[in-house]
Amino acid sequence: VRIVVLGAGRVGAAIVRDLAADAAFDVTAADRADHALRPLAAVARVHTVTGDLADPAVVARLAETHDLVVGALPSSIGYQALEAAIDVGRTVVDISFFDEDAFRLDAAARRRGVTAVVDAGISPGLSNLIFGREAADAEWIERFVCYVGGLPADRSGVFEYKAPFSPKDVIELYTRPARFRRAGVLETAPALSDRRPVEFPGVGALEAFLTDGLRTLLREADVPDMREMTLRYPGHVAKVEVLRDIGLFDTVPLDVDGARVAPRALAERLLFPLWSFEPEEADLTVFRVEVDARRAGRRARRTYDLVDRYDAASRTSSMARTTGYTCTALVRLVASGAWHEPGITPPEAIGRNPAAFDAVLRDLAARDVRVTTAERLLPGE
Amino acid sequence: VRIVVLGAGRVGAAIVRDLAADAAFDVTAADRADHALRPLAAVARVHTVTGDLADPAVVARLAETHDLVVGALPSSIGYQALEAAIDVGRTVVDISFFDEDAFRLDAAARRRGVTAVVDAGISPGLSNLIFGREAADAEWIERFVCYVGGLPADRSGVFEYKAPFSPKDVIELYTRPARFRRAGVLETAPALSDRRPVEFPGVGALEAFLTDGLRTLLREADVPDMREMTLRYPGHVAKVEVLRDIGLFDTVPLDVDGARVAPRALAERLLFPLWSFEPEEADLTVFRVEVDARRAGRRARRTYDLVDRYDAASRTSSMARTTGYTCTALVRLVASGAWHEPGITPPEAIGRNPAAFDAVLRDLAARDVRVTTAERLLPGE
């Protein structure tokens, strides 16, 4: 199977290496930046192509010469690349986390018989798979909460934080109002709100806050309570809140001593150096999904926990491992033909198939990304 | 006595009104801004003059036609105005809080027989008077701490803070390393350091941090421990610290999207609106001096406490009351001839004279600015 991976950033590179380890795959790594491709060129079964992936025509040409397309692009160009790949009739697995509604491409994908799996990372991604798995069994899901965070292992620095993906997207996360469901109503709350302490064994006390990460899960209108919460070390959010509250994340330019400056542009200039991981700096990923549901007449909370750490041997960040290996598990699923439904496919659709769900968790465990589960009864009604 | 008050800002205006209430004084209020002078023009015994007080020649001409000069100018032009007034041989009482060392003008002032009282506010000012009063009695002062803060009565807003004087000077206060004495050594610590809780009756819990406000008191080398601490509502300093730590108070311009911008210029643009009192918004002043000393063979801590509030009847801010009325008390002292030592005169010199000290506190009390004192024994050596 010939696979092209669009984007060779941290996560894209981990995807390329993981897929290329499988003799069944021939992998092309494509990126605009030579320096991103150079370390991959030496990997067996990997070809590299330099190209402007912001140009849909370039994406279409790459897609046409491959059987399957993996999108691991910046969020700003993810949607148009997905569209280009669907237009030439190629299977896609995407983790670009773009803003646009992928379902606008659903009709086109079905027309061409294309399977296009979107949001194939950890959250969105693994969280959606878990939702689907639970929905397959439960009589009724009453509450779904996903906690997720990528953190530096070393807690020094003003923010005790480094961004394991684009720091621009981090500021987006800190400013975009969060959509969630409460008591059956779709609500919106300001970013950084609803802070609460969360404890992770082996990690310690963290702080969770509401974020706008439910995405396709917002379509699950029969679950009355649903939210995504992002995790940081305690104290981080209060500091970010000061910056937001003084207007430092505003995008409207101001006159400052005769120059026109968007406050957010200066914020990026000041914050990105503070939020950048050093080369080979260790990160960790913390992830928990709680699903309160009635199953076979009993109310119970099922909890899925995951704590993953930087892999020093392969120099792979935990965020690249957890998002990238969920993505490659889904690639293997569609490449093998085990999943072949046409149309835009959020992971919750795949999770509803227990065999597909188990295959993804097995693949993750084989890469030492281990999800543990627990269940406890809730009081009956 | 003809008095010219240079600067008709909040504090300058309060000084003008207070002096003009005394039939012994003829008061000229001078300012660059017509709108600052307009409300004063109607006050009995007040003349107003519009002029550019940043021009020392303008200051000299004003000084020459008056007997006494009060400097209530922005810190950036305070020193040159003081120099201009001394050069034409006029008595001066100054609260401009300039950066320069006033003692550079000491020889000139002595030569002309001019009394020039500097730092005639609350801290510096009242704190220095108290130091002098205590030094007059004590065998040995072992520790001197001044706590001071100007706060909004209403605690809403991101910072629970408004600046009762120039917000530019507030950022200076938050960035300038603080000089203090510890165990007999003159030390320097970063701004915002050494935070500790302080309780004020009727106000509640506050937070103190080290600031560079000792000024002339740093010359008192035989006091081993001396510091000035600024007071804010708890949590304020942690927020300011984030801004400082990300570099938002830096003055070196950065390239931001093609424009050259000093981060501090944007900080001022964002913060000053948040830090500005509304018209007639109530403020309060909190002030405490602790003096540990041996007096008549006993070790004791004497505490001077002051909590002052906005005066709604006269629409006078508490900061204008406490700084302005200390200043006018000192003006009366020198205008009456009760103090006539030539040279640069910090208030601690005046405080060493018990009668002068009592006169200032009596004048403050007459304006309902009430200092209470308490004493408790310390363990003997």
CSV table of N, CA and C in Angstrom, one decimal, chain A residues 254-381:
chain,number,residue,atom,x,y,z
A,254,LEU,N,-3.8,47.8,17.4
A,254,LEU,CA,-3.9,49.0,18.2
A,254,LEU,C,-2.7,50.0,17.7
A,255,ASP,N,-2.9,51.3,17.9
A,255,ASP,CA,-1.9,52.2,17.7
A,255,ASP,C,-1.0,52.2,18.9
A,256,VAL,N,0.3,51.9,18.8
A,256,VAL,CA,1.2,51.9,19.9
A,256,VAL,C,2.4,52.7,19.5
A,257,ASP,N,2.6,53.9,20.0
A,257,ASP,CA,3.7,54.8,19.7
A,257,ASP,C,3.8,54.9,18.2
A,258,GLY,N,2.7,55.1,17.5
A,258,GLY,CA,2.8,55.3,16.0
A,258,GLY,C,2.7,54.0,15.2
A,259,ALA,N,3.0,52.9,15.8
A,259,ALA,CA,3.0,51.6,15.0
A,259,ALA,C,1.6,51.0,15.2
A,260,ARG,N,1.2,50.2,14.2
A,260,ARG,CA,-0.1,49.4,14.3
A,260,ARG,C,0.3,48.0,14.7
A,261,VAL,N,-0.2,47.5,15.9
A,261,VAL,CA,0.2,46.2,16.4
A,261,VAL,C,-1.0,45.5,16.9
A,262,ALA,N,-1.2,44.3,16.5
A,262,ALA,CA,-2.2,43.4,17.1
A,262,ALA,C,-1.5,42.9,18.4
A,263,PRO,N,-2.2,43.1,19.5
A,263,PRO,CA,-1.6,42.6,20.8
A,263,PRO,C,-1.2,41.1,20.7
A,264,ARG,N,-2.0,40.3,20.0
A,264,ARG,CA,-1.7,38.8,19.9
A,264,ARG,C,-0.4,38.6,19.2
A,265,ALA,N,-0.1,39.5,18.2
A,265,ALA,CA,1.2,39.3,17.5
A,265,ALA,C,2.4,39.5,18.5
A,266,LEU,N,2.3,40.5,19.4
A,266,LEU,CA,3.3,40.6,20.4
A,266,LEU,C,3.3,39.5,21.4
A,267,ALA,N,2.1,39.0,21.8
A,267,ALA,CA,2.0,37.9,22.7
A,267,ALA,C,2.7,36.7,22.1
A,268,GLU,N,2.5,36.4,20.8
A,268,GLU,CA,3.2,35.3,20.2
A,268,GLU,C,4.7,35.5,20.3
A,269,ARG,N,5.1,36.7,20.0
A,269,ARG,CA,6.6,37.0,20.0
A,269,ARG,C,7.2,36.7,21.4
A,270,LEU,N,6.4,37.1,22.4
A,270,LEU,CA,6.9,36.9,23.8
A,270,LEU,C,6.7,35.5,24.3
A,271,LEU,N,5.6,34.8,24.0
A,271,LEU,CA,5.3,33.6,24.6
A,271,LEU,C,5.9,32.4,23.9
A,272,PHE,N,6.0,32.4,22.6
A,272,PHE,CA,6.4,31.2,21.8
A,272,PHE,C,7.8,30.7,22.3
A,273,PRO,N,8.7,31.6,22.5
A,273,PRO,CA,10.0,31.1,23.0
A,273,PRO,C,9.9,30.4,24.4
A,274,LEU,N,9.0,30.9,25.2
A,274,LEU,CA,8.8,30.4,26.5
A,274,LEU,C,8.1,29.0,26.4
A,275,TRP,N,7.3,28.8,25.4
A,275,TRP,CA,6.4,27.7,25.3
A,275,TRP,C,7.0,26.6,24.4
A,276,SER,N,8.3,26.8,23.9
A,276,SER,CA,8.9,25.8,23.0
A,276,SER,C,9.7,24.8,23.7
A,277,PHE,N,9.4,23.5,23.4
A,277,PHE,CA,10.2,22.4,24.0
A,277,PHE,C,11.7,22.6,23.4
A,278,GLU,N,12.6,22.3,24.3
A,278,GLU,CA,14.0,22.2,23.9
A,278,GLU,C,14.1,20.9,23.0
A,279,PRO,N,15.1,20.8,22.1
A,279,PRO,CA,15.3,19.5,21.4
A,279,PRO,C,15.5,18.4,22.5
A,280,GLU,N,14.8,17.3,22.3
A,280,GLU,CA,14.8,16.1,23.1
A,280,GLU,C,14.4,16.4,24.6
A,281,GLU,N,13.6,17.5,24.7
A,281,GLU,CA,13.0,17.7,26.1
A,281,GLU,C,11.8,16.8,26.3
A,282,ALA,N,11.7,16.2,27.4
A,282,ALA,CA,10.7,15.2,27.7
A,282,ALA,C,9.3,15.8,27.9
A,283,ASP,N,8.3,15.3,27.3
A,283,ASP,CA,6.9,15.7,27.6
A,283,ASP,C,6.1,14.5,28.1
A,284,LEU,N,4.9,14.8,28.5
A,284,LEU,CA,4.0,13.7,28.9
A,284,LEU,C,2.6,14.0,28.4
A,285,THR,N,1.8,13.0,28.2
A,285,THR,CA,0.4,13.2,27.9
A,285,THR,C,-0.4,12.6,28.9
A,286,VAL,N,-1.4,13.3,29.4
A,286,VAL,CA,-2.4,12.8,30.4
A,286,VAL,C,-3.8,12.9,29.7
A,287,PHE,N,-4.5,11.8,30.0
A,287,PHE,CA,-5.8,11.6,29.2
A,287,PHE,C,-6.7,10.8,30.1
A,288,ARG,N,-7.9,11.2,30.2
A,288,ARG,CA,-8.9,10.5,31.0
A,288,ARG,C,-10.3,10.7,30.3
A,289,VAL,N,-11.0,9.6,30.1
A,289,VAL,CA,-12.4,9.7,29.7
A,289,VAL,C,-13.3,9.1,30.7
A,290,GLU,N,-14.3,9.8,31.1
A,290,GLU,CA,-15.3,9.3,32.1
A,290,GLU,C,-16.6,9.2,31.3
A,291,VAL,N,-17.2,8.0,31.4
A,291,VAL,CA,-18.5,7.8,30.7
A,291,VAL,C,-19.4,7.2,31.8
A,292,ASP,N,-20.4,8.0,32.1
A,292,ASP,CA,-21.5,7.6,33.0
A,292,ASP,C,-22.6,7.1,32.1
A,293,ALA,N,-23.0,5.8,32.3
A,293,ALA,CA,-24.0,5.2,31.4
A,293,ALA,C,-24.8,4.1,32.1
A,294,ARG,N,-25.9,3.8,31.5
A,294,ARG,CA,-26.7,2.7,32.0
A,294,ARG,C,-26.4,1.5,31.0
A,295,ARG,N,-25.9,0.5,31.6
A,295,ARG,CA,-25.5,-0.7,30.8
A,295,ARG,C,-26.2,-1.9,31.5
A,296,ALA,N,-27.0,-2.7,30.7
A,296,ALA,CA,-27.7,-3.8,31.2
A,296,ALA,C,-28.4,-3.5,32.5
A,297,GLY,N,-29.0,-2.3,32.5
A,297,GLY,CA,-29.8,-1.9,33.7
A,297,GLY,C,-29.1,-1.3,34.8
A,298,ARG,N,-27.7,-1.3,34.8
A,298,ARG,CA,-27.0,-0.7,35.9
A,298,ARG,C,-26.3,0.6,35.5
A,299,ARG,N,-26.4,1.6,36.4
A,299,ARG,CA,-25.7,2.8,36.2
A,299,ARG,C,-24.2,2.7,36.7
A,300,ALA,N,-23.3,3.0,35.8
A,300,ALA,CA,-21.9,2.9,36.2
A,300,ALA,C,-21.1,3.9,35.5
A,301,ARG,N,-20.0,4.3,36.1
A,301,ARG,CA,-19.0,5.2,35.5
A,301,ARG,C,-17.8,4.3,35.0
A,302,ARG,N,-17.5,4.4,33.8
A,302,ARG,CA,-16.4,3.7,33.3
A,302,ARG,C,-15.3,4.8,33.0
A,303,THR,N,-14.1,4.5,33.5
A,303,THR,CA,-13.0,5.5,33.3
A,303,THR,C,-11.9,4.9,32.5
A,304,TYR,N,-11.5,5.6,31.5
A,304,TYR,CA,-10.3,5.2,30.7
A,304,TYR,C,-9.2,6.2,31.0
A,305,ASP,N,-8.0,5.6,31.4
A,305,ASP,CA,-6.9,6.5,31.8
A,305,ASP,C,-5.7,6.2,31.0
A,306,LEU,N,-5.0,7.2,30.7
A,306,LEU,CA,-3.7,7.1,29.9
A,306,LEU,C,-2.7,8.1,30.4
A,307,VAL,N,-1.6,7.7,30.8
A,307,VAL,CA,-0.4,8.6,31.0
A,307,VAL,C,0.7,8.1,30.2
A,308,ASP,N,1.2,8.9,29.3
A,308,ASP,CA,2.2,8.5,28.4
A,308,ASP,C,3.4,9.4,28.5
A,309,ARG,N,4.6,8.9,28.3
A,309,ARG,CA,5.8,9.8,28.4
A,309,ARG,C,6.7,9.7,27.2
A,310,TYR,N,7.5,10.8,27.1
A,310,TYR,CA,8.5,10.9,26.0
A,310,TYR,C,9.3,9.6,25.9
A,311,ASP,N,9.5,9.2,24.6
A,311,ASP,CA,10.4,8.0,24.4
A,311,ASP,C,11.8,8.5,24.0
A,312,ALA,N,12.7,8.4,25.0
A,312,ALA,CA,14.1,8.9,24.8
A,312,ALA,C,14.8,8.0,23.7
A,313,ALA,N,14.5,6.7,23.6
A,313,ALA,CA,15.2,5.8,22.7
A,313,ALA,C,14.9,6.3,21.3
A,314,SER,N,13.7,6.6,20.9
A,314,SER,CA,13.4,7.0,19.5
A,314,SER,C,13.2,8.5,19.4
A,315,ARG,N,13.5,9.2,20.5
A,315,ARG,CA,13.3,10.7,20.6
A,315,ARG,C,12.0,11.1,20.0
A,316,THR,N,11.0,10.4,20.5
A,316,THR,CA,9.6,10.7,20.0
A,316,THR,C,8.8,11.3,21.2
A,317,SER,N,8.3,12.4,20.9
A,317,SER,CA,7.5,13.1,22.0
A,317,SER,C,6.3,12.3,22.3
A,318,SER,N,5.8,12.4,23.5
A,318,SER,CA,4.6,11.7,23.9
A,318,SER,C,3.4,12.1,23.1
A,319,MET,N,3.3,13.4,22.8
A,319,MET,CA,2.2,13.9,22.0
A,319,MET,C,2.2,13.3,20.6
A,320,ALA,N,3.4,13.2,20.1
A,320,ALA,CA,3.5,12.5,18.8
A,320,ALA,C,3.1,11.1,18.9
A,321,ARG,N,3.5,10.4,20.0
A,321,ARG,CA,3.2,9.0,20.2
A,321,ARG,C,1.7,8.8,20.3
A,322,THR,N,1.1,9.6,21.1
A,322,THR,CA,-0.4,9.3,21.4
A,322,THR,C,-1.2,9.7,20.2
A,323,THR,N,-0.9,10.9,19.6
A,323,THR,CA,-1.7,11.3,18.5
A,323,THR,C,-1.3,10.5,17.2
A,324,GLY,N,0.0,10.3,17.0
A,324,GLY,CA,0.5,9.7,15.8
A,324,GLY,C,0.1,8.2,15.8
A,325,TYR,N,0.2,7.5,16.9
A,325,TYR,CA,0.0,6.1,16.9
A,325,TYR,C,-1.5,5.8,16.9
A,326,THR,N,-2.4,6.7,17.4
A,326,THR,CA,-3.8,6.5,17.1
A,326,THR,C,-4.1,6.6,15.7
A,327,CYS,N,-3.4,7.6,15.0
A,327,CYS,CA,-3.6,7.8,13.6
A,327,CYS,C,-3.2,6.6,12.8
A,328,THR,N,-2.0,6.1,13.1
A,328,THR,CA,-1.5,4.9,12.3
A,328,THR,C,-2.3,3.7,12.6
A,329,ALA,N,-2.8,3.5,13.8
A,329,ALA,CA,-3.7,2.4,14.0
A,329,ALA,C,-5.0,2.5,13.1
A,330,LEU,N,-5.5,3.7,13.0
A,330,LEU,CA,-6.6,3.9,12.1
A,330,LEU,C,-6.2,3.7,10.6
A,331,VAL,N,-5.0,4.1,10.3
A,331,VAL,CA,-4.5,3.9,8.9
A,331,VAL,C,-4.5,2.4,8.6
A,332,ARG,N,-4.0,1.6,9.6
A,332,ARG,CA,-3.9,0.2,9.4
A,332,ARG,C,-5.3,-0.4,9.2
A,333,LEU,N,-6.2,0.1,10.0
A,333,LEU,CA,-7.6,-0.4,9.9
A,333,LEU,C,-8.2,-0.2,8.6
A,334,VAL,N,-8.0,1.0,8.0
A,334,VAL,CA,-8.6,1.3,6.7
A,334,VAL,C,-7.8,0.6,5.6
A,335,ALA,N,-6.5,0.6,5.8
A,335,ALA,CA,-5.6,0.0,4.7
A,335,ALA,C,-5.9,-1.5,4.6
A,336,SER,N,-6.2,-2.1,5.7
A,336,SER,CA,-6.5,-3.6,5.7
A,336,SER,C,-7.9,-3.9,5.1
A,337,GLY,N,-8.7,-2.9,4.9
A,337,GLY,CA,-10.0,-3.1,4.5
A,337,GLY,C,-11.0,-3.5,5.6
A,338,ALA,N,-10.5,-3.5,6.8
A,338,ALA,CA,-11.4,-3.8,8.0
A,338,ALA,C,-12.4,-2.7,8.2
A,339,TRP,N,-12.1,-1.5,7.8
A,339,TRP,CA,-13.1,-0.4,7.8
A,339,TRP,C,-13.1,0.2,6.4
A,340,HIS,N,-14.3,0.2,5.8
A,340,HIS,CA,-14.4,0.7,4.4
A,340,HIS,C,-15.7,1.4,4.2
A,341,GLU,N,-16.4,1.9,5.2
A,341,GLU,CA,-17.5,2.8,5.0
A,341,GLU,C,-17.2,4.1,4.3
A,342,PRO,N,-17.8,4.4,3.2
A,342,PRO,CA,-17.5,5.7,2.6
A,342,PRO,C,-18.1,6.9,3.4
A,343,GLY,N,-17.5,8.0,3.1
A,343,GLY,CA,-18.0,9.3,3.8
A,343,GLY,C,-17.0,9.8,4.8
A,344,ILE,N,-17.4,11.0,5.3
A,344,ILE,CA,-16.6,11.5,6.4
A,344,ILE,C,-16.8,10.7,7.6
A,345,THR,N,-15.8,10.2,8.3
A,345,THR,CA,-15.9,9.2,9.3
A,345,THR,C,-15.2,9.7,10.6
A,346,PRO,N,-15.9,10.2,11.5
A,346,PRO,CA,-15.3,10.6,12.8
A,346,PRO,C,-15.0,9.3,13.6
A,347,PRO,N,-14.0,9.3,14.4
A,347,PRO,CA,-13.6,8.1,15.1
A,347,PRO,C,-14.7,7.4,15.9
A,348,GLU,N,-15.7,8.2,16.4
A,348,GLU,CA,-16.8,7.6,17.2
A,348,GLU,C,-17.6,6.6,16.3
A,349,ALA,N,-17.6,6.8,15.0
A,349,ALA,CA,-18.2,5.8,14.1
A,349,ALA,C,-17.5,4.5,14.1
A,350,ILE,N,-16.2,4.6,14.1
A,350,ILE,CA,-15.3,3.4,14.1
A,350,ILE,C,-15.4,2.7,15.4
A,351,GLY,N,-15.4,3.5,16.5
A,351,GLY,CA,-15.4,2.9,17.9
A,351,GLY,C,-16.7,2.1,18.1
A,352,ARG,N,-17.7,2.4,17.4
A,352,ARG,CA,-19.0,1.6,17.6
A,352,ARG,C,-18.8,0.2,17.1
A,353,ASN,N,-17.7,-0.1,16.4
A,353,ASN,CA,-17.4,-1.5,16.0
A,353,ASN,C,-16.4,-2.0,17.0
A,354,PRO,N,-16.8,-3.0,17.9
A,354,PRO,CA,-15.9,-3.4,19.0
A,354,PRO,C,-14.6,-4.0,18.4
A,355,ALA,N,-14.6,-4.7,17.3
A,355,ALA,CA,-13.4,-5.3,16.8
A,355,ALA,C,-12.5,-4.2,16.3
A,356,ALA,N,-13.0,-3.2,15.7
A,356,ALA,CA,-12.2,-2.1,15.2
A,356,ALA,C,-11.6,-1.4,16.4
A,357,PHE,N,-12.4,-1.1,17.5
A,357,PHE,CA,-11.9,-0.5,18.7
A,357,PHE,C,-10.8,-1.3,19.3
A,358,ASP,N,-11.0,-2.6,19.4
A,358,ASP,CA,-10.0,-3.4,20.1
A,358,ASP,C,-8.7,-3.4,19.3
A,359,ALA,N,-8.8,-3.3,17.9
A,359,ALA,CA,-7.6,-3.3,17.1
A,359,ALA,C,-6.8,-2.1,17.3
A,360,VAL,N,-7.5,-0.9,17.5
A,360,VAL,CA,-6.8,0.3,17.7
A,360,VAL,C,-6.1,0.3,19.1
A,361,LEU,N,-6.8,-0.2,20.1
A,361,LEU,CA,-6.1,-0.3,21.4
A,361,LEU,C,-5.0,-1.3,21.5
A,362,ARG,N,-5.1,-2.3,20.7
A,362,ARG,CA,-4.0,-3.3,20.7
A,362,ARG,C,-2.8,-2.7,20.0
A,363,ASP,N,-3.0,-2.0,18.9
A,363,ASP,CA,-1.9,-1.3,18.2
A,363,ASP,C,-1.2,-0.3,19.2
A,364,LEU,N,-2.0,0.5,19.9
A,364,LEU,CA,-1.5,1.4,20.8
A,364,LEU,C,-0.6,0.7,21.9
A,365,ALA,N,-1.2,-0.3,22.5
A,365,ALA,CA,-0.5,-1.1,23.5
A,365,ALA,C,0.8,-1.6,23.0
A,366,ALA,N,0.8,-2.1,21.7
A,366,ALA,CA,2.0,-2.6,21.2
A,366,ALA,C,3.1,-1.6,21.1
A,367,ARG,N,2.7,-0.3,21.1
A,367,ARG,CA,3.7,0.8,21.1
A,367,ARG,C,3.8,1.4,22.5
A,368,ASP,N,3.3,0.6,23.5
A,368,ASP,CA,3.4,1.0,24.9
A,368,ASP,C,2.6,2.3,25.2
A,369,VAL,N,1.6,2.5,24.4
A,369,VAL,CA,0.6,3.6,24.8
A,369,VAL,C,-0.6,2.8,25.4
A,370,ARG,N,-0.6,2.8,26.8
A,370,ARG,CA,-1.5,1.9,27.4
A,370,ARG,C,-2.7,2.6,28.1
A,371,VAL,N,-3.9,2.2,27.7
A,371,VAL,CA,-5.1,2.7,28.2
A,371,VAL,C,-5.6,1.7,29.3
A,372,THR,N,-5.8,2.2,30.5
A,372,THR,CA,-6.4,1.3,31.5
A,372,THR,C,-7.8,1.7,31.8
A,373,THR,N,-8.6,0.8,32.1
A,373,THR,CA,-10.1,1.1,32.4
A,373,THR,C,-10.5,0.7,33.8
A,374,ALA,N,-11.4,1.3,34.3
A,374,ALA,CA,-12.0,1.0,35.6
A,374,ALA,C,-13.5,1.3,35.5
A,375,GLU,N,-14.2,0.6,36.4
A,375,GLU,CA,-15.6,0.9,36.4
A,375,GLU,C,-16.1,0.9,37.9
A,376,ARG,N,-17.0,1.9,38.2
A,376,ARG,CA,-17.6,1.8,39.5
A,376,ARG,C,-19.1,2.1,39.3
A,377,LEU,N,-19.9,1.5,40.2
A,377,LEU,CA,-21.3,1.6,40.1
A,377,LEU,C,-21.7,3.0,40.6
A,378,LEU,N,-22.7,3.6,39.9
A,378,LEU,CA,-23.3,4.8,40.4
A,378,LEU,C,-24.6,4.5,41.1
A,379,PRO,N,-25.0,5.4,42.0
A,379,PRO,CA,-26.3,5.1,42.6
A,379,PRO,C,-27.5,5.0,41.6
A,380,GLY,N,-28.4,4.1,41.8
A,380,GLY,CA,-29.5,4.0,40.9
A,380,GLY,C,-30.4,5.1,41.0
A,381,GLU,N,-31.3,5.2,40.0
A,381,GLU,CA,-32.3,6.4,40.1
A,381,GLU,C,-33.4,6.1,41.1
